[in-house]
Coordinates of C-alpha atoms in Angstrom, one line a residue:
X1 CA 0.0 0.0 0.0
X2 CA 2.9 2.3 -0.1
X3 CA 1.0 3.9 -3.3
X4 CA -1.5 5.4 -1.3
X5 CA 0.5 7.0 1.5
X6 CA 3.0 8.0 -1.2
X7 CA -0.2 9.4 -3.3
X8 CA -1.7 10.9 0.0
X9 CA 1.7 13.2 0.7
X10 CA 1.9 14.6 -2.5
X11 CA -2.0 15.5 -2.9
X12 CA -2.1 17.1 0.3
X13 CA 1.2 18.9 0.4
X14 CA 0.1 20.3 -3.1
X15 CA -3.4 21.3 -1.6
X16 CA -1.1 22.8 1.8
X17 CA 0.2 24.8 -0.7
X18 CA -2.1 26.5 -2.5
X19 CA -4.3 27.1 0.7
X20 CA -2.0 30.1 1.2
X21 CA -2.1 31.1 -3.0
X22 CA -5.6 30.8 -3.7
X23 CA -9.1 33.0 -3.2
X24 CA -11.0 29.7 -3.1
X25 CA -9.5 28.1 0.1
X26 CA -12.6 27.0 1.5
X27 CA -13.9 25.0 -1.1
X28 CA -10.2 23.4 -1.9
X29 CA -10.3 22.8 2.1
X30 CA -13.3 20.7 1.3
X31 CA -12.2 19.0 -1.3
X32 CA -8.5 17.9 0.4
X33 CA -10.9 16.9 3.0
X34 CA -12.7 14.5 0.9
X35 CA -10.3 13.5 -1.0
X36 CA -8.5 12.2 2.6
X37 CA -11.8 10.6 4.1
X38 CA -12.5 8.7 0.9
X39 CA -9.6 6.1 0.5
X40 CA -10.0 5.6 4.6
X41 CA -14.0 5.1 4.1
X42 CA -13.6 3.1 1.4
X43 CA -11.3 0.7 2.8
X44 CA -12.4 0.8 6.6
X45 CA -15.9 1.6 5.8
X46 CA -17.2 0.4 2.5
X47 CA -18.0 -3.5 4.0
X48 CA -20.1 -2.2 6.9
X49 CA -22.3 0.5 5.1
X50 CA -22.7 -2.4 2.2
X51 CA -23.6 -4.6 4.6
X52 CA -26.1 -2.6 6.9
X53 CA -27.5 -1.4 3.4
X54 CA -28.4 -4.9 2.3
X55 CA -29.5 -5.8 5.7
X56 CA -32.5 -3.1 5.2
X57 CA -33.3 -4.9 1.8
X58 CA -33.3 -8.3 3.4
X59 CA -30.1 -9.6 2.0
X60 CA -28.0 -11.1 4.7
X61 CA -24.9 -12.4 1.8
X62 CA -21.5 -11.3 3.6
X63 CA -18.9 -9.5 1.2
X64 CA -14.9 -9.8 1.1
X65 CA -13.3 -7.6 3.4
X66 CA -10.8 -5.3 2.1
X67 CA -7.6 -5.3 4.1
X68 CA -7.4 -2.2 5.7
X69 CA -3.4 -0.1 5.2
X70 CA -1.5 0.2 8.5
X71 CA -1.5 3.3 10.2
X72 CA -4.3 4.9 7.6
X73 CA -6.3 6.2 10.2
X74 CA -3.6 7.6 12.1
X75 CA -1.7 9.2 8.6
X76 CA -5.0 10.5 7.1
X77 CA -5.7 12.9 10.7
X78 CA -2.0 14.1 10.8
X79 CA -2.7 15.5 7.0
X80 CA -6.3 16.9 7.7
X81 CA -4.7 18.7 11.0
X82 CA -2.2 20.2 8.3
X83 CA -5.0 21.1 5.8
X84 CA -6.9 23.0 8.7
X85 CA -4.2 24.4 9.6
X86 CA -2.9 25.3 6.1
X87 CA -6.3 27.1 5.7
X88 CA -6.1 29.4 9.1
X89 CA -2.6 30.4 8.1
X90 CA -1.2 28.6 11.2
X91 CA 1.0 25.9 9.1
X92 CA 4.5 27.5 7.7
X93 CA 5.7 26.4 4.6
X94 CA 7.6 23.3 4.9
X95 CA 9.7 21.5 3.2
X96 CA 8.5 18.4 0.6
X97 CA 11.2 16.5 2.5
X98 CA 9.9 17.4 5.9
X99 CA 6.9 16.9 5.6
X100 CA 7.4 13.5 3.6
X101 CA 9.3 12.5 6.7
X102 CA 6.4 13.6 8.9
X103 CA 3.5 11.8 7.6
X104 CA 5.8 8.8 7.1
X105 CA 8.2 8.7 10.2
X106 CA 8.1 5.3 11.2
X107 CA 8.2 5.3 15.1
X108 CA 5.0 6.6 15.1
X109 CA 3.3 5.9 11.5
X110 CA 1.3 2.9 12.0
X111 CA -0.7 3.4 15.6
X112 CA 0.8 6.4 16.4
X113 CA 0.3 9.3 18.5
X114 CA -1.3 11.3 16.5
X115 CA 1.2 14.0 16.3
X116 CA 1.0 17.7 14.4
X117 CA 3.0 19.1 12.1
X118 CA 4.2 22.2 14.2
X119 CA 5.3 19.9 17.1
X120 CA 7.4 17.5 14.7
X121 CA 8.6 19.6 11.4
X122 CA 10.8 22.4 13.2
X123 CA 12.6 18.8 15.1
X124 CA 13.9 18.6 11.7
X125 CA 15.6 21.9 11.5
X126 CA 17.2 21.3 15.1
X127 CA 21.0 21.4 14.6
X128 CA 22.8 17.9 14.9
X129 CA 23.0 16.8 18.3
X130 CA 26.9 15.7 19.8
X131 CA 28.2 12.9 20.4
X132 CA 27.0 13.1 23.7
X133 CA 23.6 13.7 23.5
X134 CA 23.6 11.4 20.7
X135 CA 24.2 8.7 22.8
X136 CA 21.7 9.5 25.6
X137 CA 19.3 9.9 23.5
X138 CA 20.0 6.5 22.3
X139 CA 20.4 5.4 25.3
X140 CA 17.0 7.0 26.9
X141 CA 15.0 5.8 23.9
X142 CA 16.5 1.8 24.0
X143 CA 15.4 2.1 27.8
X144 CA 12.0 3.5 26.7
X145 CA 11.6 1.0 24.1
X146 CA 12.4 -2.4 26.4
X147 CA 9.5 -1.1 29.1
X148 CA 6.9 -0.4 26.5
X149 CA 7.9 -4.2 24.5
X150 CA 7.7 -5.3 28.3
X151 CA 4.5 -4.2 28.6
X152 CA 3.4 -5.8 25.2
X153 CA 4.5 -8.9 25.5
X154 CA 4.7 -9.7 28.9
X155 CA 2.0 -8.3 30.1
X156 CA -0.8 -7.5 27.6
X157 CA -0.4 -10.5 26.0
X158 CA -0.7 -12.8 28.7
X159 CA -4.2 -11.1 29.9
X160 CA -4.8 -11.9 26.4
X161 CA -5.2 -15.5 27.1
X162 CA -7.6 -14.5 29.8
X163 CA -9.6 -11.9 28.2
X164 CA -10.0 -13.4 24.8
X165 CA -11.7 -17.2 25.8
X166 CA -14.3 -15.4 28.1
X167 CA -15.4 -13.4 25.2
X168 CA -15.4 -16.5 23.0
X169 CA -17.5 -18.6 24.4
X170 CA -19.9 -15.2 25.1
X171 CA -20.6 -15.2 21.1
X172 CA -22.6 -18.6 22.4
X173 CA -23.0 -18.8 26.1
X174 CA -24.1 -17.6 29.4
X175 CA -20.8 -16.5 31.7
X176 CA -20.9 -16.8 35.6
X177 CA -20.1 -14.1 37.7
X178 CA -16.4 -14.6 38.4
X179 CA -15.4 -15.9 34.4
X180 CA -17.1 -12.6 33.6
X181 CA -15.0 -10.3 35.5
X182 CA -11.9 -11.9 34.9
X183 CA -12.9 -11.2 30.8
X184 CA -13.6 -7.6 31.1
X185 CA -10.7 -6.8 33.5
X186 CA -8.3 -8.8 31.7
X187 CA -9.4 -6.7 28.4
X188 CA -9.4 -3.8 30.1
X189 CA -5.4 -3.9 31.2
X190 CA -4.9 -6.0 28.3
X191 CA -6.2 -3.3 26.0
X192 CA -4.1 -0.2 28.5
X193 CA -0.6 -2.1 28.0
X194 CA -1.0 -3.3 24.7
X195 CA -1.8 0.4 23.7
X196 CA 0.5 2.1 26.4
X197 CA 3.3 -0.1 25.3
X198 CA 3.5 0.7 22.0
X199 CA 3.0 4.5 22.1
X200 CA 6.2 3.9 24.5
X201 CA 7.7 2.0 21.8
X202 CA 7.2 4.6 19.5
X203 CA 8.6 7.5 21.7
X204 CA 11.6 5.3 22.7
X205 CA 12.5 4.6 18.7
X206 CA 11.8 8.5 18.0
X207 CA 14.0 9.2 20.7
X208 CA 16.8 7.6 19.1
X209 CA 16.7 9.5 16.2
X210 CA 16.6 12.5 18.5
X211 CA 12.7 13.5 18.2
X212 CA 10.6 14.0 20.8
X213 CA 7.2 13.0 20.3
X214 CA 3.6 14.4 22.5
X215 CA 2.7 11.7 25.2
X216 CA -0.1 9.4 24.4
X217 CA -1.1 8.2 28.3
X218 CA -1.1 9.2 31.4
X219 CA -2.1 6.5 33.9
X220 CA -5.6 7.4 32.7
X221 CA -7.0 4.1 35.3
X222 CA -6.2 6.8 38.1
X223 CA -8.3 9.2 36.7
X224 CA -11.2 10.9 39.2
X225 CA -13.8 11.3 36.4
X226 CA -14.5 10.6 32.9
X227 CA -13.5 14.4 31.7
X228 CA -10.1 13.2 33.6
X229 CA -9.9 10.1 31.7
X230 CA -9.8 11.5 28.4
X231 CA -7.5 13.7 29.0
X232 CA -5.0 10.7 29.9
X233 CA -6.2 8.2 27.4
X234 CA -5.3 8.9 24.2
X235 CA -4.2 11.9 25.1
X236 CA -3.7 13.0 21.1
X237 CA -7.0 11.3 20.0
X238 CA -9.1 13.4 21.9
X239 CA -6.8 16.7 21.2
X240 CA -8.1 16.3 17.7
X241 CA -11.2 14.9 18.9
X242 CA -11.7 18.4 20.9
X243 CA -9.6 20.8 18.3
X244 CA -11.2 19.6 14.9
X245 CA -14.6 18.8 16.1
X246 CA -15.9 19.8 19.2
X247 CA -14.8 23.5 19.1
X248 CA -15.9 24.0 15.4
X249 CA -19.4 22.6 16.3
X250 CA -19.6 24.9 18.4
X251 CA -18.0 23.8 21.9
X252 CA -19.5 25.0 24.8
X253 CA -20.1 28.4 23.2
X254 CA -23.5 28.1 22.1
X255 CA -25.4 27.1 25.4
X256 CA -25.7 24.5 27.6
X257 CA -27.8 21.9 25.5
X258 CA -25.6 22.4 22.2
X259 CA -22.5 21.9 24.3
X260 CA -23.7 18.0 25.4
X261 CA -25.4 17.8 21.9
X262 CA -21.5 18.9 20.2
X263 CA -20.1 15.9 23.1
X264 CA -22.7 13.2 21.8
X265 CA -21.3 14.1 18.3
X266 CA -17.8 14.0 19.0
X267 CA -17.8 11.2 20.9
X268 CA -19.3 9.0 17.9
X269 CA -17.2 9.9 15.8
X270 CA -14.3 8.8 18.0
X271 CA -16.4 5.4 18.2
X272 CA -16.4 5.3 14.6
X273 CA -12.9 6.3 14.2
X274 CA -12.0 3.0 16.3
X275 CA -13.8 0.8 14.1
X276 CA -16.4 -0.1 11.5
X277 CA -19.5 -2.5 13.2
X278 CA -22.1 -1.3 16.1
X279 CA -20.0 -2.3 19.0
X280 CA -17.3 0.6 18.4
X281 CA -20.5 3.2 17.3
X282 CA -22.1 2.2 20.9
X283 CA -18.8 2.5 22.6
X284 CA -19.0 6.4 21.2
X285 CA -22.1 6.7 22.3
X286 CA -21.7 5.3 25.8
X287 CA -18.4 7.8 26.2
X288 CA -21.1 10.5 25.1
X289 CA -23.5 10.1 27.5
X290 CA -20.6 9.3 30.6
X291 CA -19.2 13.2 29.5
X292 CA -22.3 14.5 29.6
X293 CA -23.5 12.8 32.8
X294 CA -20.0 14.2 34.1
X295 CA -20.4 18.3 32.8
X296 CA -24.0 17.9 34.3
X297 CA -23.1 16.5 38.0
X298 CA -20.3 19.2 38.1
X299 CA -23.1 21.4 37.1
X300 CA -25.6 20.5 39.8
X301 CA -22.9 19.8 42.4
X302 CA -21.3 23.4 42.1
X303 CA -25.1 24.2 43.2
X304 CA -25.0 22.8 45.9
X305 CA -22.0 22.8 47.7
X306 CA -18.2 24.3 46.8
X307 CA -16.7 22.4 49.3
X308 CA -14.6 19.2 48.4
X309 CA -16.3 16.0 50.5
X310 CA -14.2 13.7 52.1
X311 CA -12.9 10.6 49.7
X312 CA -14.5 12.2 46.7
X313 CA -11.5 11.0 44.6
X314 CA -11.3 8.0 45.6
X315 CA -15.5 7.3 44.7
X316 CA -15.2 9.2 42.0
X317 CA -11.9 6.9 40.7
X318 CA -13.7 4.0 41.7
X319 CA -17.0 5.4 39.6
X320 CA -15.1 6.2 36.8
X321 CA -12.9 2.9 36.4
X322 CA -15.7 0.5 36.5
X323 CA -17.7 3.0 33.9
X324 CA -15.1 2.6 31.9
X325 CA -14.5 -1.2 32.2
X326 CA -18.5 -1.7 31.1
X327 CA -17.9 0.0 28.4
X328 CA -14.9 -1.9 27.1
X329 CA -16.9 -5.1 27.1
X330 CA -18.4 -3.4 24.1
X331 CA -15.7 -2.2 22.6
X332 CA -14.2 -5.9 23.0
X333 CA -17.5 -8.2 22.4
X334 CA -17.9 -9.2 18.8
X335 CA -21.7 -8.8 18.8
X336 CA -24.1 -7.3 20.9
X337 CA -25.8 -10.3 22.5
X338 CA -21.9 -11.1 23.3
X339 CA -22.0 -7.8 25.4
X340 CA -24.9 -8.4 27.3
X341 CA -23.8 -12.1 27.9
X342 CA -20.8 -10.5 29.6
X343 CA -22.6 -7.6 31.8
X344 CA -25.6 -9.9 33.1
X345 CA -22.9 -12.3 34.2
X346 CA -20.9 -9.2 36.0
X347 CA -24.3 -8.0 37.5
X348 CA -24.7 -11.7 39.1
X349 CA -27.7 -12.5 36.6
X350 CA -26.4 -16.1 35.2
X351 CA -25.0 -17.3 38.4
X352 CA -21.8 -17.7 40.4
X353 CA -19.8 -20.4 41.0
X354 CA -16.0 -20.7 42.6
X355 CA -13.8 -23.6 42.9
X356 CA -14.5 -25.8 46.3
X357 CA -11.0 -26.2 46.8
X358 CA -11.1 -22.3 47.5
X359 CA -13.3 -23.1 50.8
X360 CA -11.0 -25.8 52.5
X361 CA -13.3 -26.0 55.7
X362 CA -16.2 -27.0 54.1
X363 CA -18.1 -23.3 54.7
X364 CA -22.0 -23.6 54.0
X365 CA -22.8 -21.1 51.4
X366 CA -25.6 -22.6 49.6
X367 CA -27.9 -19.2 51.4
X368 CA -26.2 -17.4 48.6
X369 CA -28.6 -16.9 46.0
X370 CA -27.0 -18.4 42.6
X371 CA -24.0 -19.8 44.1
X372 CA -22.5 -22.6 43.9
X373 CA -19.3 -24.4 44.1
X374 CA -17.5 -26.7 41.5
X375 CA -14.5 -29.2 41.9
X376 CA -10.9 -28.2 40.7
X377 CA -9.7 -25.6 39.0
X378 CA -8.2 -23.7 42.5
X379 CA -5.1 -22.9 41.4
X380 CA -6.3 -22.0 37.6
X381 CA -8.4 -19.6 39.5
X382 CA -6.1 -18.3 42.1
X383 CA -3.1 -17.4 38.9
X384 CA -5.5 -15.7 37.2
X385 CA -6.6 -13.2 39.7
X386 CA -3.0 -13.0 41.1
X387 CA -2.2 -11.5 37.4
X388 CA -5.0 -9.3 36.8
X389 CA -4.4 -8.0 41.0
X390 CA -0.7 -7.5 39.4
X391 CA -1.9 -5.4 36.5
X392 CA -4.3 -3.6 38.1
X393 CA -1.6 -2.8 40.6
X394 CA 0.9 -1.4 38.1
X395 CA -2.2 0.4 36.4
X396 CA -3.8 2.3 39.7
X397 CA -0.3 2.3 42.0
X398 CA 2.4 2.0 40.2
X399 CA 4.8 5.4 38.4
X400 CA 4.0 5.6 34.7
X401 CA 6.7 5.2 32.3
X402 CA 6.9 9.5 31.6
X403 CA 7.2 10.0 35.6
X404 CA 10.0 7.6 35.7
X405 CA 12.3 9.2 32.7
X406 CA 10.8 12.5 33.4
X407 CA 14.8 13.9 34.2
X408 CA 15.1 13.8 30.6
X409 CA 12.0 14.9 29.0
X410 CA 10.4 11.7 27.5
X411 CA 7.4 13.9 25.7
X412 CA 6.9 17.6 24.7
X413 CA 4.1 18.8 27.3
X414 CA 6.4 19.7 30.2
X415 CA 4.0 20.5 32.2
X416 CA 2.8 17.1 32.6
X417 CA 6.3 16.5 34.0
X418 CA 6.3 19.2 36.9
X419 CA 6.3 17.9 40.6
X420 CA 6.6 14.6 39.8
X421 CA 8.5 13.2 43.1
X422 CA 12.0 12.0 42.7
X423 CA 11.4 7.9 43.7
X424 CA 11.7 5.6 41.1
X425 CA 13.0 8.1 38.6
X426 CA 15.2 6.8 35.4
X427 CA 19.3 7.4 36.4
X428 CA 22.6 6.2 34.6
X429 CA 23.3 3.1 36.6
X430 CA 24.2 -0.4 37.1
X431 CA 21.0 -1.1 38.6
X432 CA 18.6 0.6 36.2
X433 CA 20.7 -1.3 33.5
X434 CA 20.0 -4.5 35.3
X435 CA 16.3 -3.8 35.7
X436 CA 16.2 -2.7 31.9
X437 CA 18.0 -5.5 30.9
X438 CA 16.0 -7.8 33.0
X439 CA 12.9 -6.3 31.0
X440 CA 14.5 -6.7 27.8
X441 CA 15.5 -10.3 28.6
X442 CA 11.7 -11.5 29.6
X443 CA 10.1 -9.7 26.6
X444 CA 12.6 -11.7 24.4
X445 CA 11.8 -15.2 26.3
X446 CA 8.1 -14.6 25.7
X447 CA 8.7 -13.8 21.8
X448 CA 10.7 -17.0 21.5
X449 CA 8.6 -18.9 23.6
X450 CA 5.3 -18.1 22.3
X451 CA 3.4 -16.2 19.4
X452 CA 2.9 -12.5 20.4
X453 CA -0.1 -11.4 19.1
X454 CA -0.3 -7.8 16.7
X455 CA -1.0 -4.5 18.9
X456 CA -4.8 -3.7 19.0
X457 CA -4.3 -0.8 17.9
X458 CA -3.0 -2.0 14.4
X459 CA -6.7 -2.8 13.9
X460 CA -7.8 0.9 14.1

């Protein structure tokens, strides 16, 4: 497919261009628009709408998927950003070279962050670095690197194992209480260090060629509230997100019911982004209404009291994590009666059973209502709650990989990495090297030993 990236730079730098030397900007806006949204609707889009279309007529016949590029998603945003931007007067007149390198710079190319042309094209006019900071920054960016594969495939992919049979055997089946748990919280760290990982991947590999890239996540599982969360997950999705769609609907300039109307909209079209099929539109719209919940309860809160109440972070963490586990079952489940296999079976509606060897004194607990206990399977069940108490640990506890190399500016929003305290912070030792090393080692072992699977994100 490298004819359609290699098409897609030259089109839009040529419509960049004459944004600035033409009296019909808008409607050549529109059009470079266009002509980026219709190679990505085509091939991410097409089957679904074709589908749905025939499903209306009464024709159920499935059609050949097209494969879908790497990374078009990601590219096509980058040069619409530019476009915009081009059209306001706020994009300089780069270089074909630079910009060729910014669309295509590998590191961040095929899941990315989504990154914008004014924080990566003047990187290119930087003067050469020395041999000094040439080798930090190689060595900060291989150290980078090994925790984000560590988290890949280590990590995410063994809660892969856990997450993906649960939701399986939900395409067909009823899932107990426990089972369906340890699917939607396995998903939902599976999903964070699969994702996590490789935007650390990506700003350990830019690193080494000396660019600094925007951060992608930050710990958003600690977040106190769904506005909180979405401005640490996917920290450069929902910039655009809020940037090219929110604001120029309007924003929260044009009263109080076209602001949550604008967040409804916005939010389904980061669903859609994700994904074609219903489960990623209802994701969107789940996100909608959770942001518009949120802005209201500020809304009636600050009505009522000012003060802080005691705990309120901790509720509203707690609120907002399991809010946002729900709605990962349907960003996960394959089908909607998958989804609501999974959430009756979290809500104690099909049941709950535990292994007997769990209950070694013979406890009565047949008063529970739908309870009931089964022989073997203890220490199957004890390993997989140790691992997903592990993650969740790392996730809601533990420093984040831009607090721990925050001495040496990881990412380019410093102010994410003010009064960060100095514990556990990245120094040139022998014992960092170890524990790096250590990491690099294990992520190598689980390659060898057994078939990573592709990053999630590769998907979108």
């Amino acid at each position: 497919m490298s004819w359609l990236i290699l098409s897609s730079i030259l089109v839009n730098f040529g419509i960049g261009r004459a944004l600035k030397n033409t009296n019909h900007s808008r409607m050549l806006l529109i059009f470079g628009i266009v002509a980026n949204l219709a190679p990505l609707t085509y091939y991410k889009y097409s089957g679904f709408l074709y589908e749905n279309f025939m499903a209306i007529l009464g024709d159920s016949t499935p059609i050949e998927s097209y494969i879908l590029p790497l990374g078009i998603s990601f590219f096509t945003f980058q040069q619409i950003t530019y476009l915009i931007d081009a059209y306001k007067g706020e994009a300089k007149d780069y270089k074909f070279f630079h910009y060729a390198t910014f669309v295509t710079f590998f590191p961040q190319l095929i899941a990315g962050p989504i990154v914008h042309h004014s924080e990566i094209m003047p990187q290119f006019d930087q003067k050469r670095s020395t041999f000094n900071k040439l080798l930090e920054n190689i060595a900060i960016g291989i150290s980078i690197f090994t925790v984000g594969l560590f988290k890949k495939v280590v990590i995410a992919d063994n809660l892969a194992l856990l997450a993906s049979p649960v939701f399986q055997t939900s395409l067909t089946d009823p899932i107990e209480f426990f089972t369906a748990w340890t699917g939607a919280l396995a998903y939902t760290f599976q999903l964070y260090f699969d994702f996590s990982g490789y935007s650390d991947m990506a700003i350990g590999l830019a690193r080494m060629f000396g660019i600094i890239l925007p951060a992608n996540f930050f710990s958003p599982y600690k977040a106190t509230s769904i506005i909180d969360f979405w401005r640490r997950w996917h920290i450069t999705l929902s910039r655009f997100l809020k940037e090219y769609i929110y604001i120029p609907l309007g924003g929260n300039r044009k009263g109080n019911v076209r602001r949550q109307t604008n967040l409804m909209v916005t939010m389904l079209i980061g669903g859609i982004w994700h994904g074609a099929g219903w489960p990623f539109i209802l994701w969107g719209i789940i996100h909608g209404i959770y942001l518009v919940t949120n802005h209201l309860w500020i809304k009636a809160k600050g009505q009522w009291s000012k003060k802080k109440q005691p705990y309120s972070n901790v509720i509203g963490g707690v609120i907002t994590f399991l809010a946002v586990t729900v709605a990962w079952v349907f960003f996960k489940a394959e089908t909607l009666s998958s989804a609501i296999h999974i959430l009756k079976g979290m809500t104690l509606l099909n049941g709950m059973e535990i292994p007997k060897a769990l209950f070694p004194f013979n406890i009565d607990l047949s008063h529970i209502i739908n309870f009931q206990t089964v022989i073997g399977g203890g220490h199957a069940f004890a390993w997989t709650w140790l691992q997903i108490f592990i993650a969740a640990s790392i996730c809601l506890f533990g420093r984040n990989t831009i607090e721990i190399f925050s001495d040496y500016k990881p990412i380019l929003e410093t102010a994410l990495l003010e009064k960060i305290p100095p514990l556990l912070r990245f120094r040139p030792s022998l014992a960092w090297s170890f524990f790096i090393s250590v990491l690099f080692y294990a992520s190598l072992c689980q390659m060898l030993g057994e078939k990573s699977s592709e990053f999630l994100y590769f998907n979108f």
